[in-house]
XYZ file of C-alpha atoms in Angstrom:
412
model
C -24.373 8.713 -17.198
C -21.832 9.768 -19.801
C -20.059 7.275 -22.044
C -16.545 7.661 -23.412
C -16.394 7.656 -27.197
C -13.264 6.005 -28.522
C -12.153 7.708 -31.724
C -8.867 5.794 -32.064
C -8.710 4.214 -35.539
C -9.513 0.518 -35.103
C -7.038 -1.045 -37.514
C -3.899 0.670 -36.165
C -5.000 -0.093 -32.609
C -5.467 -3.786 -33.356
C -2.205 -3.863 -35.273
C -0.362 -2.430 -32.257
C -1.796 -5.197 -30.082
C -0.664 -7.838 -32.567
C 2.838 -6.406 -32.800
C 3.243 -6.208 -29.034
C 1.983 -9.771 -28.629
C 4.453 -10.961 -31.236
C 7.254 -9.084 -29.492
C 6.498 -11.019 -26.296
C 6.293 -14.413 -27.964
C 9.820 -15.308 -26.944
C 9.535 -14.192 -23.341
C 9.493 -16.549 -20.350
C 6.541 -18.888 -20.105
C 4.520 -19.122 -16.951
C 5.760 -21.229 -14.106
C 2.995 -23.251 -12.530
C 4.133 -22.785 -8.928
C 4.349 -19.482 -7.039
C 7.310 -20.933 -5.156
C 9.757 -20.695 -8.035
C 12.171 -17.773 -7.758
C 11.661 -17.223 -11.489
C 7.871 -17.445 -11.345
C 6.066 -15.077 -13.686
C 2.681 -14.561 -15.284
C 1.592 -16.516 -18.345
C 3.073 -15.063 -21.562
C 2.286 -11.346 -21.649
C -0.380 -11.788 -18.948
C -2.998 -13.574 -21.011
C -5.462 -15.930 -19.346
C -8.124 -18.079 -20.926
C -11.244 -16.105 -21.766
C -9.530 -12.708 -21.709
C -9.512 -10.196 -24.550
C -6.486 -8.027 -25.268
C -7.179 -4.377 -25.996
C -5.243 -1.434 -27.393
C -6.042 0.813 -24.410
C -6.274 0.555 -20.659
C -9.489 -1.201 -19.569
C -10.195 0.778 -16.409
C -12.996 -0.127 -14.023
C -14.072 1.216 -10.638
C -15.108 -1.104 -7.815
C -17.644 0.602 -5.583
C -19.079 -0.449 -2.233
C -21.790 0.872 0.066
C -21.008 -0.553 3.531
C -24.347 0.669 4.842
C -26.387 -1.590 2.565
C -23.769 -4.076 1.407
C -24.411 -3.165 -2.235
C -21.452 -3.322 -4.619
C -21.040 -2.238 -8.233
C -18.405 -2.335 -10.960
C -18.323 0.734 -13.214
C -16.754 0.140 -16.625
C -15.019 3.403 -17.497
C -14.749 2.532 -21.191
C -18.452 1.882 -21.798
C -19.925 3.728 -18.817
C -21.929 0.592 -17.948
C -22.647 -0.237 -14.307
C -22.519 -3.920 -13.289
C -24.238 -5.369 -10.233
C -22.261 -7.804 -8.076
C -23.110 -9.852 -4.997
C -24.145 -7.907 -1.922
C -21.358 -7.896 0.655
C -22.329 -6.955 4.220
C -19.933 -5.716 6.858
C -17.269 -4.297 4.546
C -14.940 -1.866 6.335
C -12.240 -1.376 3.678
C -11.720 -1.993 -0.029
C -8.283 -2.530 -1.608
C -6.953 -3.785 -4.922
C -3.817 -5.104 -6.592
C -4.828 -3.730 -9.980
C -7.159 -6.572 -10.958
C -8.816 -8.121 -7.926
C -10.877 -6.226 -5.405
C -10.461 -7.194 -1.748
C -13.498 -6.455 0.417
C -12.210 -6.466 3.998
C -14.555 -7.015 6.922
C -14.835 -8.393 10.436
C -15.379 -11.906 9.063
C -12.465 -11.870 6.618
C -11.714 -10.773 3.053
C -13.869 -11.445 0.010
C -12.265 -11.447 -3.450
C -13.888 -10.091 -6.609
C -12.261 -10.413 -10.036
C -12.909 -7.066 -11.745
C -12.013 -8.571 -15.118
C -9.571 -5.783 -16.031
C -5.791 -5.695 -15.690
C -2.534 -4.449 -17.166
C 0.722 -6.340 -17.588
C 3.712 -4.009 -17.683
C 6.879 -5.252 -19.412
C 8.740 -1.971 -18.892
C 9.164 -1.059 -22.557
C 5.502 -1.763 -23.355
C 2.283 -2.887 -21.692
C -0.620 -5.238 -22.419
C -4.237 -4.468 -21.517
C -6.798 -7.205 -20.850
C -10.472 -7.510 -20.053
C -12.615 -10.477 -19.035
C -15.856 -11.255 -17.245
C -16.435 -9.999 -13.717
C -16.396 -12.961 -11.308
C -16.929 -13.646 -7.624
C -13.879 -15.570 -6.413
C -14.413 -16.378 -2.739
C -13.038 -15.792 0.729
C -9.337 -15.393 1.463
C -7.983 -17.097 4.567
C -6.342 -14.755 7.017
C -9.165 -13.401 9.137
C -9.976 -9.766 9.962
C -7.215 -7.207 9.581
C -5.363 -9.119 6.867
C -3.323 -7.215 4.276
C -3.198 -8.327 0.638
C -0.421 -7.537 -1.842
C -0.054 -9.027 -5.315
C 1.785 -8.944 -8.615
C 1.479 -10.860 -11.895
C 2.629 -14.125 -10.313
C 1.473 -14.310 -6.698
C -0.853 -12.875 -4.087
C 0.425 -12.610 -0.519
C -1.906 -12.420 2.473
C -0.353 -11.163 5.722
C -2.526 -11.626 8.795
C -2.913 -9.183 11.658
C -0.515 -11.306 13.757
C 2.212 -11.190 11.093
C 1.809 -14.618 9.494
C 1.966 -14.691 5.691
C 0.789 -17.062 2.969
C 1.509 -17.074 -0.760
C -1.226 -17.867 -3.296
C -0.673 -18.589 -6.962
C -2.086 -15.723 -9.013
C -3.490 -18.259 -11.470
C -6.026 -19.573 -8.933
C -8.206 -16.474 -8.419
C -7.894 -15.802 -12.154
C -9.715 -19.099 -12.668
C -12.344 -18.173 -10.114
C -11.015 -20.209 -7.186
C -8.701 -19.821 -4.212
C -6.196 -22.588 -3.567
C -4.439 -23.268 -0.287
C -1.550 -20.849 0.368
C 2.076 -21.799 0.892
C 2.971 -20.522 4.354
C 6.050 -18.364 4.827
C 8.243 -19.020 7.872
C 8.313 -16.582 10.768
C 6.275 -13.433 11.342
C 6.434 -10.004 9.731
C 6.084 -6.414 10.920
C 3.765 -5.374 8.119
C 2.553 -6.640 4.751
C 4.866 -8.898 2.731
C 5.196 -7.302 -0.719
C 5.878 -9.171 -4.006
C 8.598 -7.460 -6.032
C 11.078 -8.490 -8.762
C 10.114 -12.182 -8.576
C 10.827 -12.107 -4.820
C 9.088 -11.116 -1.583
C 10.026 -8.108 0.530
C 9.266 -8.241 4.243
C 10.164 -6.632 7.536
C 11.071 -8.716 10.583
C 11.459 -7.542 14.152
C 13.332 -8.918 17.151
C 11.570 -7.711 20.276
C 11.496 -3.916 20.543
C 14.314 -3.378 18.041
C 13.599 -1.571 14.742
C 12.338 -3.806 11.949
C 14.848 -5.108 9.401
C 14.377 -5.744 5.695
C 14.479 -9.329 4.444
C 14.291 -10.582 0.862
C 12.749 -14.010 0.283
C 12.358 -16.150 -2.784
C 8.824 -17.276 -3.426
C 9.264 -20.469 -1.445
C 10.039 -18.350 1.631
C 13.784 -18.928 1.646
C 15.761 -15.899 2.783
C 18.087 -14.834 -0.036
C 19.219 -11.374 1.130
C 19.212 -9.158 4.212
C 20.078 -5.617 3.144
C 21.659 -3.534 5.893
C 18.688 -1.331 6.730
C 16.320 -0.729 9.617
C 12.827 0.725 9.732
C 11.484 2.018 13.005
C 7.705 1.895 13.472
C 6.935 0.723 9.887
C 3.638 1.715 8.336
C 2.700 2.143 4.677
C 4.150 0.635 1.501
C 4.085 1.138 -2.256
C 5.609 -0.523 -5.320
C 7.185 1.763 -7.918
C 9.420 1.307 -10.957
C 12.364 2.187 -8.716
C 11.550 -0.385 -6.067
C 9.445 -0.943 -2.957
C 8.922 2.034 -0.655
C 8.355 1.281 3.033
C 7.185 4.020 5.395
C 9.266 4.467 8.562
C 9.260 6.855 11.528
C 12.060 8.969 10.047
C 11.052 8.782 6.371
C 11.124 5.790 4.053
C 13.195 2.830 2.947
C 13.601 2.105 -0.754
C 14.281 -1.565 -1.517
C 15.646 -1.911 -5.045
C 16.730 -4.833 -7.220
C 19.446 -4.561 -9.861
C 20.592 -7.652 -11.750
C 19.615 -9.936 -8.901
C 21.180 -7.822 -6.133
C 18.897 -6.194 -3.561
C 19.795 -2.993 -1.742
C 17.916 -0.863 0.788
C 18.363 2.887 0.907
C 17.037 5.280 3.526
C 15.185 8.382 2.316
C 14.896 10.527 5.462
C 12.383 13.346 5.877
C 15.278 15.719 6.457
C 13.495 17.351 9.388
C 11.728 16.320 12.565
C 8.232 15.070 11.711
C 5.835 14.347 14.599
C 4.118 10.982 14.639
C 0.767 12.560 13.765
C 2.260 14.021 10.560
C 4.148 10.961 9.321
C 3.619 9.455 5.871
C 1.775 6.231 6.641
C -0.511 5.657 3.641
C 0.936 6.198 0.184
C -1.127 6.947 -2.912
C 0.169 7.327 -6.459
C -0.473 6.492 -10.080
C 0.613 2.903 -10.761
C 3.944 3.066 -12.564
C 4.743 6.511 -11.200
C 7.673 7.244 -8.899
C 5.959 10.175 -7.170
C 4.102 9.228 -3.974
C 1.735 11.264 -1.826
C 0.629 10.939 1.782
C -1.189 13.267 4.186
C 1.214 15.220 6.427
C -1.063 15.847 9.365
C -4.243 17.779 8.692
C -3.150 20.723 6.534
C -0.326 19.495 4.325
C 0.725 16.685 1.987
C 4.007 14.782 1.825
C 5.300 14.261 -1.724
C 8.083 11.710 -2.176
C 10.068 11.806 -5.421
C 11.546 8.314 -5.431
C 13.802 9.012 -8.419
C 15.393 12.034 -6.714
C 15.226 10.424 -3.252
C 13.643 13.608 -1.908
C 10.644 14.585 0.229
C 8.660 17.776 -0.109
C 5.945 19.051 2.209
C 3.230 21.036 0.424
C 1.087 23.261 2.594
C -2.604 22.991 1.720
C -5.956 23.514 3.331
C -7.509 20.760 5.484
C -6.712 17.537 3.585
C -9.395 14.906 2.970
C -7.689 13.050 0.081
C -4.672 13.581 -2.171
C -2.991 11.977 -5.173
C -0.920 12.811 -8.238
C -0.014 11.336 -11.611
C 3.584 12.420 -11.052
C 6.038 14.671 -12.844
C 4.375 17.268 -15.072
C 0.985 16.837 -13.383
C -0.460 18.660 -10.384
C -0.913 17.415 -6.865
C -4.693 16.966 -6.598
C -6.158 17.531 -3.138
C -9.736 17.237 -1.946
C -10.037 19.712 0.899
C -12.665 20.184 3.598
C -14.453 22.807 1.483
C -15.556 20.006 -0.893
C -13.516 21.385 -3.812
C -10.517 19.927 -5.599
C -7.355 22.011 -5.355
C -4.382 21.688 -7.695
C -0.824 22.396 -6.539
C 2.377 22.648 -8.552
C 4.666 19.810 -7.455
C 7.853 21.801 -7.956
C 6.855 25.069 -6.275
C 4.101 23.912 -3.936
C 1.892 26.803 -5.074
C -1.823 26.403 -5.593
C -2.657 26.608 -9.310
C -6.376 25.924 -9.566
C -9.533 25.299 -7.535
C -12.761 23.727 -8.739
C -16.246 24.626 -7.656
C -17.530 22.754 -4.632
C -18.080 19.185 -5.817
C -18.923 17.413 -2.553
C -21.562 18.881 -0.263
C -20.895 16.472 2.591
C -17.236 15.634 3.288
C -16.547 13.097 6.063
C -12.954 13.194 7.288
C -10.791 10.336 8.454
C -13.604 7.865 9.173
C -13.879 4.225 8.082
C -16.551 1.979 6.669
C -19.930 3.608 6.144
C -18.526 7.125 6.708
C -15.199 6.533 4.955
C -13.490 9.618 3.598
C -13.587 9.973 -0.209
C -10.507 8.988 -2.209
C -8.823 10.152 -5.410
C -7.804 7.419 -7.852
C -5.388 8.409 -10.637
C -4.494 6.695 -13.910
C -2.625 7.707 -17.063
C -5.096 10.399 -18.127
C -7.823 10.884 -15.537
C -8.536 11.087 -11.820
C -11.681 9.773 -10.122
C -13.352 11.190 -7.024
C -16.182 9.401 -5.225
C -19.048 11.394 -3.737
C -20.870 9.076 -1.306
C -23.539 11.549 -0.197
C -24.238 12.637 -3.763
C -24.260 9.035 -5.068
C -21.893 9.845 -7.900
C -18.325 9.602 -9.157
C -16.521 12.473 -10.875
C -14.012 11.910 -13.652
C -11.408 14.669 -13.585
C -9.030 15.759 -16.348
C -6.122 16.690 -14.102
C -4.123 18.159 -16.985
C -6.914 20.597 -17.886
C -7.313 22.688 -14.726
C -9.117 19.817 -12.939
C -11.985 19.931 -15.414
C -14.899 17.588 -14.684
C -14.880 15.418 -17.802
C -17.749 13.093 -16.848
C -20.127 12.566 -13.951
C -21.422 9.077 -13.210
C -24.717 9.026 -11.315
C -25.140 5.858 -9.237
C -27.843 3.929 -7.418
C -25.672 3.360 -4.318
C -23.532 5.437 -1.986
C -19.975 4.751 -3.262
C -18.349 5.149 0.141
C -15.484 2.831 -0.839
C -13.779 2.951 -4.249
C -10.743 1.492 -6.005
C -9.683 1.497 -9.662
C -8.586 -1.647 -11.494
C -7.222 -2.284 -14.976
C -4.196 -0.037 -14.392
């Protein structure tokens, strides 16, 4: 296992942390209840027991559904941490700090102990101990979305509950505050509010904006037929729809919803239904059927379809970086986002590439942060760290003692 060596001078790094902390000293204090419309995280995201750092404290959460084994890989030190065995896991998601292990019996929460608080003009990086938190109410099929203030659990039948973010940070899960009504997809925290979709019978879903007590405060004039997929960007919340996407944006307390259509007929099997991107980026990716990738430039409000080989996984860091695609040949392929042309291909990295399965045979994923991409190799029991700005060079290889069939990155 390779270990990153940090050669950043220590004193300037610590000084930058001190200056940024001082700059935030006058910002809003935390509100104790998630139901306040002005609720926010504690000052600059600090919680008791955490350590602020000068660089992103990235960690990978890894799960082997076949055995129930889970691990946390610290990408700064290269150290692998054991966590409680978790049987029956079928999916693994994250909100940037907490890992959500979804299964038939519900959702287990693990605090990865790494997170970033983004103030727009600067960010704060924190690390703390890895902790088991407990089971989220909501049952099988629940979706979890969170920000610095709240975590929202939306059940398979459309009911939603709001949890204070402070509770799991302290290692416990309090009772949620229930939102009224039902929703046609996950309720997403954004701009100190909650974004949801409601549906009346067979009519297309409509966007609603709630404060954090569940009171409806806005209903932008927008519809979303057959909603599936969502992502939070600096430009707003993107919701996947049958004919493209809806962008819900807040500006000085006013919420608007803008349609971003595909611009062409896209069959249901080639729709964008699962977005992946670098946190903070406004460039989203999604498979477009089996042999292409949708790229959505949220800033330009424009879709592009990039023809590739058979797609297993795709992601990008955004403007100036390539589209990175794992194809059925087991190699990573890089494509220019502006021209759609293939620019580089690695050697075959994965010998066994499952496609489109879930759980034990889940397809590999590509996680992207500010400088690196990570590719899990379940059959090979390893994770590759990729320098996507250097012709997809393999920077490090982490050999593991489990099959990392499920993987998410935290600390971003």
